[in-house]
Coordinates of C-alpha atoms and ligand atoms in Angstrom, one line a residue:
X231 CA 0.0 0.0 0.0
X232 CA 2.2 2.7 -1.1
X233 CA -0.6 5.6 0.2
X234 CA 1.6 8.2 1.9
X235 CA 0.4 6.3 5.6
X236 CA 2.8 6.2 8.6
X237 CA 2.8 1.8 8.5
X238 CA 2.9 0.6 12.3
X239 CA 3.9 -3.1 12.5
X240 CA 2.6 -4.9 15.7
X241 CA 2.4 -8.4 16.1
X242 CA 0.3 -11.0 14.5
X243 CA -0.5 -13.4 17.6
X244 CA 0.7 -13.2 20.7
X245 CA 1.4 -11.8 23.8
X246 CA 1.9 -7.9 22.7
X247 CA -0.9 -8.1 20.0
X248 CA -4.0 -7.1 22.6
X249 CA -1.8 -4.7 24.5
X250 CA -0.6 -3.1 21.2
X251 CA -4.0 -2.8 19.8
X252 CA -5.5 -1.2 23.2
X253 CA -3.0 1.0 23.4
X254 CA -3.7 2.5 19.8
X255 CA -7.5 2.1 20.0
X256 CA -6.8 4.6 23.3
X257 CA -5.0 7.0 21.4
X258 CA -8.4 7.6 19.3
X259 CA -7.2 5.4 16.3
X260 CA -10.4 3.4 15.0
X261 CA -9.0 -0.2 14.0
X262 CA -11.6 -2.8 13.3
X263 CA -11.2 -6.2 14.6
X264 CA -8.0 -7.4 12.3
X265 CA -9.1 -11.0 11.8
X266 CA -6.5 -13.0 9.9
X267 CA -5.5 -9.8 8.0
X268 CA -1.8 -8.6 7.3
X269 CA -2.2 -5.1 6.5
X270 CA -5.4 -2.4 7.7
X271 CA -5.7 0.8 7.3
X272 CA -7.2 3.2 10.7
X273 CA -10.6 4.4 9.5
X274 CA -9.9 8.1 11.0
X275 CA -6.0 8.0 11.1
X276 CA -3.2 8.5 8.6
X277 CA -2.5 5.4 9.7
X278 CA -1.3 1.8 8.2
X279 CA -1.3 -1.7 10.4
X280 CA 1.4 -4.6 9.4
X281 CA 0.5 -7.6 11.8
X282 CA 4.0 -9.3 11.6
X283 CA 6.2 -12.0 13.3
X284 CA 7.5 -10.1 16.1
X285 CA 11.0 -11.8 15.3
X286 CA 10.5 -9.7 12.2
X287 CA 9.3 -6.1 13.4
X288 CA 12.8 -4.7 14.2
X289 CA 14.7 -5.6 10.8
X290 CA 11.3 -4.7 8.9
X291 CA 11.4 -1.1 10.7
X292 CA 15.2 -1.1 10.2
X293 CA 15.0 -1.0 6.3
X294 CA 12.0 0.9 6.4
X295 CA 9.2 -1.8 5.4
X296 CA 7.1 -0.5 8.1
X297 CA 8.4 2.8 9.2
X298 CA 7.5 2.3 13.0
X299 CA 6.6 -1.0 14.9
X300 CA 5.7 -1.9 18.6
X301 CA 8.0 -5.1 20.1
X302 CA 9.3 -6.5 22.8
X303 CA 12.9 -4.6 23.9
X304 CA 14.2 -8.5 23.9
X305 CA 13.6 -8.8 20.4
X306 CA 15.1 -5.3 19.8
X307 CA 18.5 -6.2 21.5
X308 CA 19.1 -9.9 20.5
X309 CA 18.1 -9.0 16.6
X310 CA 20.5 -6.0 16.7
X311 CA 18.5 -3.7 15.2
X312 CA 19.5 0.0 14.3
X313 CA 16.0 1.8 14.9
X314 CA 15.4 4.3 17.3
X315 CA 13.1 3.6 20.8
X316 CA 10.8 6.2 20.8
X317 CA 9.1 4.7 23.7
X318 CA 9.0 2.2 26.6
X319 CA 5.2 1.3 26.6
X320 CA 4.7 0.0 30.1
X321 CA 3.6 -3.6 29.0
X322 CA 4.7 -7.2 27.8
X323 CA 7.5 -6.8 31.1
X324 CA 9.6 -9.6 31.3
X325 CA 13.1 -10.8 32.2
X326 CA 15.8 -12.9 30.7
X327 CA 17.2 -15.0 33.6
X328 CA 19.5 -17.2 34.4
X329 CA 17.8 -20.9 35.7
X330 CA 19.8 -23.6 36.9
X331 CA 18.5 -27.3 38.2
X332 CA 17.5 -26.8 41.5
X333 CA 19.8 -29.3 43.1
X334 CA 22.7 -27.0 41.8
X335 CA 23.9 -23.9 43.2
X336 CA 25.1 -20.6 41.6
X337 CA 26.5 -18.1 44.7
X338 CA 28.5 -15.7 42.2
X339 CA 28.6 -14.4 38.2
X340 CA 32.2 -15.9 38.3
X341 CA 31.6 -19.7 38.8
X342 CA 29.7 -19.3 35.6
X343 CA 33.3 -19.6 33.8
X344 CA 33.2 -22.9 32.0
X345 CA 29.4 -23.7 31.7
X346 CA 27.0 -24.3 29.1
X347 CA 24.3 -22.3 29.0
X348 CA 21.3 -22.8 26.5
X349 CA 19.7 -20.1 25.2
X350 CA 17.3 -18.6 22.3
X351 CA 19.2 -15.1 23.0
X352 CA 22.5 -15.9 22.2
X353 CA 23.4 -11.9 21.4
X354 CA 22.5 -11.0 24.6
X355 CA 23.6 -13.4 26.5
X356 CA 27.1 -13.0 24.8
X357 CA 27.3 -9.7 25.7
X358 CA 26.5 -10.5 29.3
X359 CA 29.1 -12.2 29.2
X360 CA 31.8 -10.3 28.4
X361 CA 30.8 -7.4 30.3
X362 CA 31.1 -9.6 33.4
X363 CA 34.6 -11.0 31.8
X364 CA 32.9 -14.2 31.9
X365 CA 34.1 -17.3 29.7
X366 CA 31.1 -19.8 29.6
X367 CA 30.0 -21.5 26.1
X368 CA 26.6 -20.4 25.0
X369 CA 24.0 -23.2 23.6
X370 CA 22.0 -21.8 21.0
X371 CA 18.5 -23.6 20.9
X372 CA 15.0 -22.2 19.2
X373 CA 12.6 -23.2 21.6
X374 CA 11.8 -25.2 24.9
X375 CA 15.0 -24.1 26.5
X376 CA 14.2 -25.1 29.5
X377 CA 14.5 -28.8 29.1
X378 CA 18.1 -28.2 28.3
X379 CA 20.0 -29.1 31.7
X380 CA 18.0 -32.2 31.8
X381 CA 18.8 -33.3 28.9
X382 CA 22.0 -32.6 29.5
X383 CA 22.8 -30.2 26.7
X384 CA 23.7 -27.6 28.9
X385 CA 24.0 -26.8 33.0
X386 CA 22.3 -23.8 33.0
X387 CA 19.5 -21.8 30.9
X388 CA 18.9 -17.9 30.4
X389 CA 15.4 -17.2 29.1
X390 CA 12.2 -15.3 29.9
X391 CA 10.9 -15.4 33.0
X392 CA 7.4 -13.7 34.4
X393 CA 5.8 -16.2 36.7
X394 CA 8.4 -18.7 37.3
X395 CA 5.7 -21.4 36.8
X396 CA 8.0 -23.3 33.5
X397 CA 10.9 -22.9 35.6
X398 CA 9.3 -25.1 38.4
X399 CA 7.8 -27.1 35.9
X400 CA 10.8 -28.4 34.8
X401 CA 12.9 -28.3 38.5
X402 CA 15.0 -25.7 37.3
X403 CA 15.4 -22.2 40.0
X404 CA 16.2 -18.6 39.2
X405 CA 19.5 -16.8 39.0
X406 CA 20.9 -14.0 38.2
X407 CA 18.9 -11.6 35.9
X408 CA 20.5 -10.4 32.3
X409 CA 18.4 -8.4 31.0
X410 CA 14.6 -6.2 31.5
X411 CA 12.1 -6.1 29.3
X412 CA 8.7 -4.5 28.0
X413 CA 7.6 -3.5 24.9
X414 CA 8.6 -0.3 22.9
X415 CA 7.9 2.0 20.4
X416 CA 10.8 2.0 17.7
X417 CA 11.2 4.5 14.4
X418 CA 13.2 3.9 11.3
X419 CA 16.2 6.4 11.5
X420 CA 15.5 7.9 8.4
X421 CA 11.8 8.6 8.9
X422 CA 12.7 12.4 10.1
X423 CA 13.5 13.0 6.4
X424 CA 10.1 12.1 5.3
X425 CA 8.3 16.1 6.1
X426 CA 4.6 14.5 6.2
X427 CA 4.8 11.2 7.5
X428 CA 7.2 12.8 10.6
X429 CA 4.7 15.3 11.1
X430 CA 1.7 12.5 11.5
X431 CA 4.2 10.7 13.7
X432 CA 4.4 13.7 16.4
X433 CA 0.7 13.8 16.8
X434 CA 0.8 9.9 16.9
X435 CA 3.4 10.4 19.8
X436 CA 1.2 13.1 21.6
X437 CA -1.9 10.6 21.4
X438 CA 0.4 7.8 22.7
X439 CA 2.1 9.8 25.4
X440 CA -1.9 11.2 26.7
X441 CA -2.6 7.5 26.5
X442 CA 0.0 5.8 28.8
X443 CA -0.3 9.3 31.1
X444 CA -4.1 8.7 31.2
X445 CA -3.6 4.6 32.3
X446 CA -1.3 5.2 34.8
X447 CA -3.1 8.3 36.5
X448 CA -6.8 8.0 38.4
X449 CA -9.3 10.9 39.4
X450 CA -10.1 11.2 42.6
X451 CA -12.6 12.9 44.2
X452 CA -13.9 13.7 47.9
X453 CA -15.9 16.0 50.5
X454 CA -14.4 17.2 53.1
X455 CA -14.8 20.0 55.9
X456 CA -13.4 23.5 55.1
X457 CA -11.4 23.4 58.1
X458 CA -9.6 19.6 57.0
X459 CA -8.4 21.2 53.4
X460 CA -4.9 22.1 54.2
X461 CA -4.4 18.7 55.8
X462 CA -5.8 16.9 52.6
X463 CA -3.9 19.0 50.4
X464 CA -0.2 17.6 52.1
X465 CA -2.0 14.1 51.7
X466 CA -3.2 14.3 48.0
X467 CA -0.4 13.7 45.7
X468 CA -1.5 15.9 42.6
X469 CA 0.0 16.5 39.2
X470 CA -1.1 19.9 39.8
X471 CA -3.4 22.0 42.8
X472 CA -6.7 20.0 43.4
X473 CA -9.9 22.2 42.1
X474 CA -12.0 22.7 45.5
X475 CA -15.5 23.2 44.7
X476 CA -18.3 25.0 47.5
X477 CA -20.7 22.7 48.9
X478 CA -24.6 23.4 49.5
X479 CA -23.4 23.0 53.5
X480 CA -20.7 25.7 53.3
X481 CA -18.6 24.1 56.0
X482 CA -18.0 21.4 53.7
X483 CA -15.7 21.5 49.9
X484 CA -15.6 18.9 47.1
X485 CA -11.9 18.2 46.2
X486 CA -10.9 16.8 43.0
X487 CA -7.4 16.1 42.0
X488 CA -5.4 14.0 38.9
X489 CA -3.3 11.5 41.1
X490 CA -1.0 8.7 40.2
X491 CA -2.8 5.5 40.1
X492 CA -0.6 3.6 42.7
X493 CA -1.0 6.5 45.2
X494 CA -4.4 5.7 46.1
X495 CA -4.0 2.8 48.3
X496 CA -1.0 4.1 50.3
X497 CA -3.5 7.7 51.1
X498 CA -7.0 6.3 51.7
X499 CA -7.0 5.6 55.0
X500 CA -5.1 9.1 56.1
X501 CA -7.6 10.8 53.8
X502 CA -10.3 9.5 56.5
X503 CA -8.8 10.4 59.1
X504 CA -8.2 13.7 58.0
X505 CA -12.1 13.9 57.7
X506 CA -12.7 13.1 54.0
X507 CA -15.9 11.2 52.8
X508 CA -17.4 9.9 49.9
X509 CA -14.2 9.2 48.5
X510 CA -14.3 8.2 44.6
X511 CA -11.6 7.0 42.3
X512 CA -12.8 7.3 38.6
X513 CA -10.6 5.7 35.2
X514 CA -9.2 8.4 32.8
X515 CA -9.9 7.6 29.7
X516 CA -7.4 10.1 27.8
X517 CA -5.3 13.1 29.4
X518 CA -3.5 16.3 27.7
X519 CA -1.2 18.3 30.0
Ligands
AMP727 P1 5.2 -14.4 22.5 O1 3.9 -13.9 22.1 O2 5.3 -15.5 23.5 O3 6.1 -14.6 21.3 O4 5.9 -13.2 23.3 C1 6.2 -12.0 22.7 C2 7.0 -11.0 23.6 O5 6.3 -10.9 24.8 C3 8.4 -11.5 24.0 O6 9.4 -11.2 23.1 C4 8.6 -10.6 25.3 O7 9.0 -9.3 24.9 C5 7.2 -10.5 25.8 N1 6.9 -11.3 27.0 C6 6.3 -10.8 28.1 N2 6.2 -11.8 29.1 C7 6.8 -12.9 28.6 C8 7.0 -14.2 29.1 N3 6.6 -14.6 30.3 N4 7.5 -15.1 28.3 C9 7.9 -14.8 27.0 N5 7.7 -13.5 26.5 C10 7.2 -12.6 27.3

Protein backbone atom coordinates (compact mmCIF):
# COMPACT_ATOMS: atom_id res chain seq x y z
CA UNK A 1 0.00 0.00 0.00
CA UNK A 2 2.18 2.69 -1.09
CA UNK A 3 -0.57 5.56 0.16
CA UNK A 4 1.55 8.17 1.89
CA UNK A 5 0.37 6.33 5.65
CA UNK A 6 2.79 6.16 8.56
CA UNK A 7 2.81 1.79 8.52
CA UNK A 8 2.92 0.60 12.30
CA UNK A 9 3.95 -3.12 12.51
CA UNK A 10 2.63 -4.89 15.72
CA UNK A 11 2.41 -8.39 16.11
CA UNK A 12 0.26 -11.01 14.50
CA UNK A 13 -0.51 -13.38 17.58
CA UNK A 14 0.68 -13.22 20.67
CA UNK A 15 1.40 -11.79 23.76
CA UNK A 16 1.92 -7.87 22.73
CA UNK A 17 -0.91 -8.12 19.99
CA UNK A 18 -3.95 -7.07 22.57
CA UNK A 19 -1.81 -4.67 24.51
CA UNK A 20 -0.65 -3.09 21.24
CA UNK A 21 -4.04 -2.83 19.76
CA UNK A 22 -5.54 -1.24 23.22
CA UNK A 23 -3.02 1.04 23.37
CA UNK A 24 -3.70 2.51 19.84
CA UNK A 25 -7.50 2.07 20.02
CA UNK A 26 -6.78 4.56 23.27
CA UNK A 27 -5.00 6.97 21.39
CA UNK A 28 -8.37 7.64 19.27
CA UNK A 29 -7.23 5.35 16.27
CA UNK A 30 -10.35 3.43 15.04
CA UNK A 31 -9.03 -0.17 14.00
CA UNK A 32 -11.62 -2.80 13.31
CA UNK A 33 -11.24 -6.17 14.60
CA UNK A 34 -7.96 -7.36 12.31
CA UNK A 35 -9.14 -10.97 11.83
CA UNK A 36 -6.52 -12.97 9.94
CA UNK A 37 -5.49 -9.79 7.97
CA UNK A 38 -1.85 -8.64 7.32
CA UNK A 39 -2.24 -5.12 6.49
CA UNK A 40 -5.36 -2.35 7.71
CA UNK A 41 -5.72 0.82 7.32
CA UNK A 42 -7.20 3.16 10.69
CA UNK A 43 -10.57 4.43 9.46
CA UNK A 44 -9.91 8.07 10.99
CA UNK A 45 -5.98 8.05 11.08
CA UNK A 46 -3.17 8.47 8.56
CA UNK A 47 -2.47 5.37 9.65
CA UNK A 48 -1.31 1.75 8.21
CA UNK A 49 -1.30 -1.67 10.36
CA UNK A 50 1.40 -4.55 9.42
CA UNK A 51 0.51 -7.60 11.77
CA UNK A 52 4.01 -9.30 11.55
CA UNK A 53 6.17 -12.01 13.26
CA UNK A 54 7.46 -10.11 16.15
CA UNK A 55 10.99 -11.75 15.33
CA UNK A 56 10.54 -9.70 12.18
CA UNK A 57 9.29 -6.10 13.39
CA UNK A 58 12.80 -4.72 14.20
CA UNK A 59 14.68 -5.64 10.84
CA UNK A 60 11.30 -4.75 8.85
CA UNK A 61 11.37 -1.14 10.70
CA UNK A 62 15.21 -1.12 10.20
CA UNK A 63 14.96 -1.04 6.30
CA UNK A 64 11.97 0.86 6.36
CA UNK A 65 9.25 -1.83 5.41
CA UNK A 66 7.08 -0.55 8.09
CA UNK A 67 8.37 2.75 9.25
CA UNK A 68 7.53 2.28 13.03
CA UNK A 69 6.61 -0.98 14.87
CA UNK A 70 5.71 -1.95 18.62
CA UNK A 71 7.95 -5.06 20.10
CA UNK A 72 9.31 -6.50 22.81
CA UNK A 73 12.92 -4.58 23.94
CA UNK A 74 14.25 -8.53 23.92
CA UNK A 75 13.63 -8.81 20.37
CA UNK A 76 15.08 -5.27 19.75
CA UNK A 77 18.49 -6.22 21.54
CA UNK A 78 19.12 -9.91 20.48
CA UNK A 79 18.08 -9.02 16.58
CA UNK A 80 20.54 -5.96 16.67
CA UNK A 81 18.52 -3.75 15.25
CA UNK A 82 19.55 0.03 14.33
CA UNK A 83 16.04 1.75 14.94
CA UNK A 84 15.44 4.31 17.32
CA UNK A 85 13.09 3.58 20.76
CA UNK A 86 10.82 6.25 20.77
CA UNK A 87 9.11 4.70 23.74
CA UNK A 88 9.01 2.24 26.63
CA UNK A 89 5.22 1.28 26.56
CA UNK A 90 4.72 -0.02 30.15
CA UNK A 91 3.64 -3.56 29.03
CA UNK A 92 4.66 -7.23 27.76
CA UNK A 93 7.52 -6.82 31.08
CA UNK A 94 9.61 -9.63 31.30
CA UNK A 95 13.11 -10.75 32.24
CA UNK A 96 15.77 -12.91 30.73
CA UNK A 97 17.18 -14.98 33.56
CA UNK A 98 19.48 -17.20 34.41
CA UNK A 99 17.83 -20.85 35.69
CA UNK A 100 19.76 -23.60 36.88
CA UNK A 101 18.55 -27.28 38.22
CA UNK A 102 17.46 -26.82 41.48
CA UNK A 103 19.76 -29.27 43.07
CA UNK A 104 22.71 -27.05 41.80
CA UNK A 105 23.87 -23.94 43.18
CA UNK A 106 25.12 -20.58 41.65
CA UNK A 107 26.49 -18.10 44.67
CA UNK A 108 28.49 -15.67 42.22
CA UNK A 109 28.58 -14.44 38.16
CA UNK A 110 32.21 -15.90 38.28
CA UNK A 111 31.60 -19.67 38.76
CA UNK A 112 29.74 -19.29 35.62
CA UNK A 113 33.28 -19.61 33.78
CA UNK A 114 33.17 -22.93 32.04
CA UNK A 115 29.42 -23.67 31.72
CA UNK A 116 27.03 -24.25 29.08
CA UNK A 117 24.31 -22.30 29.04
CA UNK A 118 21.28 -22.79 26.51
CA UNK A 119 19.75 -20.14 25.25
CA UNK A 120 17.29 -18.59 22.35
CA UNK A 121 19.16 -15.14 22.99
CA UNK A 122 22.49 -15.92 22.20
CA UNK A 123 23.37 -11.89 21.41
CA UNK A 124 22.51 -10.98 24.65
CA UNK A 125 23.60 -13.38 26.53
CA UNK A 126 27.13 -12.96 24.76
CA UNK A 127 27.29 -9.67 25.75
CA UNK A 128 26.48 -10.49 29.31
CA UNK A 129 29.14 -12.15 29.21
CA UNK A 130 31.81 -10.27 28.35
CA UNK A 131 30.80 -7.37 30.30
CA UNK A 132 31.09 -9.61 33.37
CA UNK A 133 34.56 -11.03 31.76
CA UNK A 134 32.93 -14.23 31.85
CA UNK A 135 34.10 -17.30 29.68
CA UNK A 136 31.08 -19.85 29.60
CA UNK A 137 29.96 -21.54 26.14
CA UNK A 138 26.57 -20.41 24.98
CA UNK A 139 23.98 -23.18 23.56
CA UNK A 140 22.04 -21.83 20.97
CA UNK A 141 18.46 -23.57 20.86
CA UNK A 142 14.99 -22.16 19.18
CA UNK A 143 12.63 -23.19 21.65
CA UNK A 144 11.84 -25.17 24.92
CA UNK A 145 15.00 -24.13 26.47
CA UNK A 146 14.16 -25.06 29.53
CA UNK A 147 14.52 -28.81 29.14
CA UNK A 148 18.11 -28.23 28.26
CA UNK A 149 19.97 -29.12 31.72
CA UNK A 150 17.98 -32.20 31.80
CA UNK A 151 18.81 -33.30 28.85
CA UNK A 152 22.01 -32.55 29.47
CA UNK A 153 22.81 -30.18 26.75
CA UNK A 154 23.73 -27.58 28.89
CA UNK A 155 23.96 -26.85 32.96
CA UNK A 156 22.29 -23.77 32.96
CA UNK A 157 19.47 -21.80 30.95
CA UNK A 158 18.89 -17.90 30.35
CA UNK A 159 15.39 -17.24 29.14
CA UNK A 160 12.15 -15.34 29.91
CA UNK A 161 10.91 -15.41 33.04
CA UNK A 162 7.38 -13.75 34.41
CA UNK A 163 5.81 -16.19 36.66
CA UNK A 164 8.39 -18.74 37.33
CA UNK A 165 5.72 -21.43 36.85
CA UNK A 166 7.98 -23.25 33.53
CA UNK A 167 10.87 -22.90 35.61
CA UNK A 168 9.25 -25.14 38.43
CA UNK A 169 7.80 -27.07 35.87
CA UNK A 170 10.82 -28.39 34.84
CA UNK A 171 12.87 -28.27 38.47
CA UNK A 172 15.01 -25.71 37.32
CA UNK A 173 15.45 -22.25 39.99
CA UNK A 174 16.21 -18.58 39.17
CA UNK A 175 19.45 -16.84 38.97
CA UNK A 176 20.88 -14.05 38.16
CA UNK A 177 18.89 -11.57 35.85
CA UNK A 178 20.52 -10.45 32.34
CA UNK A 179 18.36 -8.44 30.99
CA UNK A 180 14.63 -6.23 31.50
CA UNK A 181 12.07 -6.12 29.26
CA UNK A 182 8.68 -4.48 28.04
CA UNK A 183 7.59 -3.48 24.87
CA UNK A 184 8.64 -0.31 22.87
CA UNK A 185 7.92 1.97 20.39
CA UNK A 186 10.79 2.00 17.73
CA UNK A 187 11.17 4.45 14.41
CA UNK A 188 13.16 3.90 11.27
CA UNK A 189 16.16 6.36 11.52
CA UNK A 190 15.48 7.94 8.40
CA UNK A 191 11.80 8.62 8.86
CA UNK A 192 12.66 12.45 10.10
CA UNK A 193 13.55 12.97 6.44
CA UNK A 194 10.06 12.06 5.30
CA UNK A 195 8.32 16.07 6.15
CA UNK A 196 4.56 14.45 6.22
CA UNK A 197 4.76 11.17 7.53
CA UNK A 198 7.20 12.78 10.64
CA UNK A 199 4.72 15.28 11.13
CA UNK A 200 1.72 12.51 11.55
CA UNK A 201 4.20 10.66 13.73
CA UNK A 202 4.38 13.65 16.39
CA UNK A 203 0.73 13.79 16.76
CA UNK A 204 0.79 9.95 16.85
CA UNK A 205 3.38 10.36 19.76
CA UNK A 206 1.23 13.08 21.56
CA UNK A 207 -1.94 10.62 21.38
CA UNK A 208 0.38 7.76 22.65
CA UNK A 209 2.05 9.85 25.44
CA UNK A 210 -1.91 11.22 26.70
CA UNK A 211 -2.63 7.52 26.49
CA UNK A 212 0.01 5.80 28.82
CA UNK A 213 -0.31 9.29 31.05
CA UNK A 214 -4.11 8.67 31.23
CA UNK A 215 -3.58 4.59 32.34
CA UNK A 216 -1.25 5.24 34.80
CA UNK A 217 -3.13 8.29 36.48
CA UNK A 218 -6.80 8.03 38.37
CA UNK A 219 -9.33 10.91 39.43
CA UNK A 220 -10.06 11.17 42.61
CA UNK A 221 -12.64 12.90 44.15
CA UNK A 222 -13.92 13.67 47.94
CA UNK A 223 -15.95 16.02 50.52
CA UNK A 224 -14.44 17.16 53.12
CA UNK A 225 -14.78 19.96 55.86
CA UNK A 226 -13.38 23.47 55.12
CA UNK A 227 -11.44 23.40 58.15
CA UNK A 228 -9.58 19.62 56.96
CA UNK A 229 -8.41 21.16 53.40
CA UNK A 230 -4.91 22.09 54.20
CA UNK A 231 -4.44 18.70 55.78
CA UNK A 232 -5.85 16.88 52.59
CA UNK A 233 -3.89 18.96 50.42
CA UNK A 234 -0.24 17.58 52.08
CA UNK A 235 -1.97 14.13 51.66
CA UNK A 236 -3.23 14.28 47.95
CA UNK A 237 -0.39 13.67 45.75
CA UNK A 238 -1.47 15.95 42.59
CA UNK A 239 0.04 16.53 39.16
CA UNK A 240 -1.13 19.95 39.76
CA UNK A 241 -3.40 21.99 42.79
CA UNK A 242 -6.69 20.02 43.39
CA UNK A 243 -9.86 22.21 42.09
CA UNK A 244 -11.95 22.73 45.53
CA UNK A 245 -15.50 23.21 44.73
CA UNK A 246 -18.34 25.03 47.49
CA UNK A 247 -20.72 22.74 48.91
CA UNK A 248 -24.57 23.36 49.53
CA UNK A 249 -23.44 22.95 53.45
CA UNK A 250 -20.68 25.74 53.35
CA UNK A 251 -18.65 24.09 56.01
CA UNK A 252 -18.00 21.44 53.65
CA UNK A 253 -15.71 21.55 49.92
CA UNK A 254 -15.64 18.90 47.13
CA UNK A 255 -11.90 18.19 46.25
CA UNK A 256 -10.91 16.78 43.03
CA UNK A 257 -7.38 16.12 42.01
CA UNK A 258 -5.37 13.98 38.88
CA UNK A 259 -3.26 11.51 41.14
CA UNK A 260 -0.97 8.74 40.17
CA UNK A 261 -2.78 5.51 40.13
CA UNK A 262 -0.61 3.62 42.69
CA UNK A 263 -0.99 6.49 45.19
CA UNK A 264 -4.36 5.70 46.07
CA UNK A 265 -4.04 2.79 48.33
CA UNK A 266 -0.96 4.08 50.35
CA UNK A 267 -3.46 7.66 51.09
CA UNK A 268 -6.98 6.32 51.69
CA UNK A 269 -6.98 5.56 55.03
CA UNK A 270 -5.12 9.12 56.12
CA UNK A 271 -7.62 10.82 53.78
CA UNK A 272 -10.32 9.48 56.47
CA UNK A 273 -8.82 10.39 59.06
CA UNK A 274 -8.22 13.67 58.04
CA UNK A 275 -12.11 13.87 57.74
CA UNK A 276 -12.70 13.07 53.97
CA UNK A 277 -15.87 11.22 52.78
CA UNK A 278 -17.41 9.94 49.93
CA UNK A 279 -14.20 9.21 48.47
CA UNK A 280 -14.27 8.25 44.55
CA UNK A 281 -11.61 7.04 42.27
CA UNK A 282 -12.76 7.29 38.56
CA UNK A 283 -10.56 5.72 35.22
CA UNK A 284 -9.17 8.42 32.84
CA UNK A 285 -9.86 7.55 29.68
CA UNK A 286 -7.37 10.14 27.84
CA UNK A 287 -5.31 13.13 29.38
CA UNK A 288 -3.47 16.26 27.70
CA UNK A 289 -1.23 18.32 29.98
P1 LIG B 1 5.23 -14.37 22.50
O1 LIG B 1 3.86 -13.93 22.14
O2 LIG B 1 5.27 -15.46 23.51
O3 LIG B 1 6.07 -14.63 21.26
O4 LIG B 1 5.95 -13.16 23.28
C1 LIG B 1 6.24 -11.97 22.67
C2 LIG B 1 6.99 -11.04 23.59
O5 LIG B 1 6.27 -10.91 24.81
C3 LIG B 1 8.38 -11.47 24.04
O6 LIG B 1 9.36 -11.20 23.08
C4 LIG B 1 8.57 -10.58 25.27
O7 LIG B 1 8.98 -9.28 24.89
C5 LIG B 1 7.16 -10.47 25.84
N1 LIG B 1 6.91 -11.31 27.04
C6 LIG B 1 6.29 -10.84 28.15
N2 LIG B 1 6.22 -11.79 29.09
C7 LIG B 1 6.77 -12.90 28.59
C8 LIG B 1 6.97 -14.23 29.09
N3 LIG B 1 6.60 -14.59 30.30
N4 LIG B 1 7.55 -15.13 28.28
C9 LIG B 1 7.89 -14.78 27.03
N5 LIG B 1 7.72 -13.55 26.51
C10 LIG B 1 7.19 -12.59 27.27
Amino acid sequence: MLNGNLKLAIQKKGRLTDKSLQLLRNSGLDIEDYSERLIISARNYELDLLFLRDDDIPEYVQDGVADIGIVGEDIIHEKKAEVEILRKLGFGKCRLSLALPESKSLNNIEELNGKRIATSFPNILSSYLKKNNINAKIVEISGSVEIAPSLGVSDLICDLVSTGNTLKLNKLKKSFDVFESQAALIANRDLKNDVQKYSVLQDFLFRIDSALKAKTSKYLMMNAPKSALETIKQIVPSLKSPTVLPLADESMVAIHAVIPAEEFWNIYQNLKQAGASGILLLPIENMIL
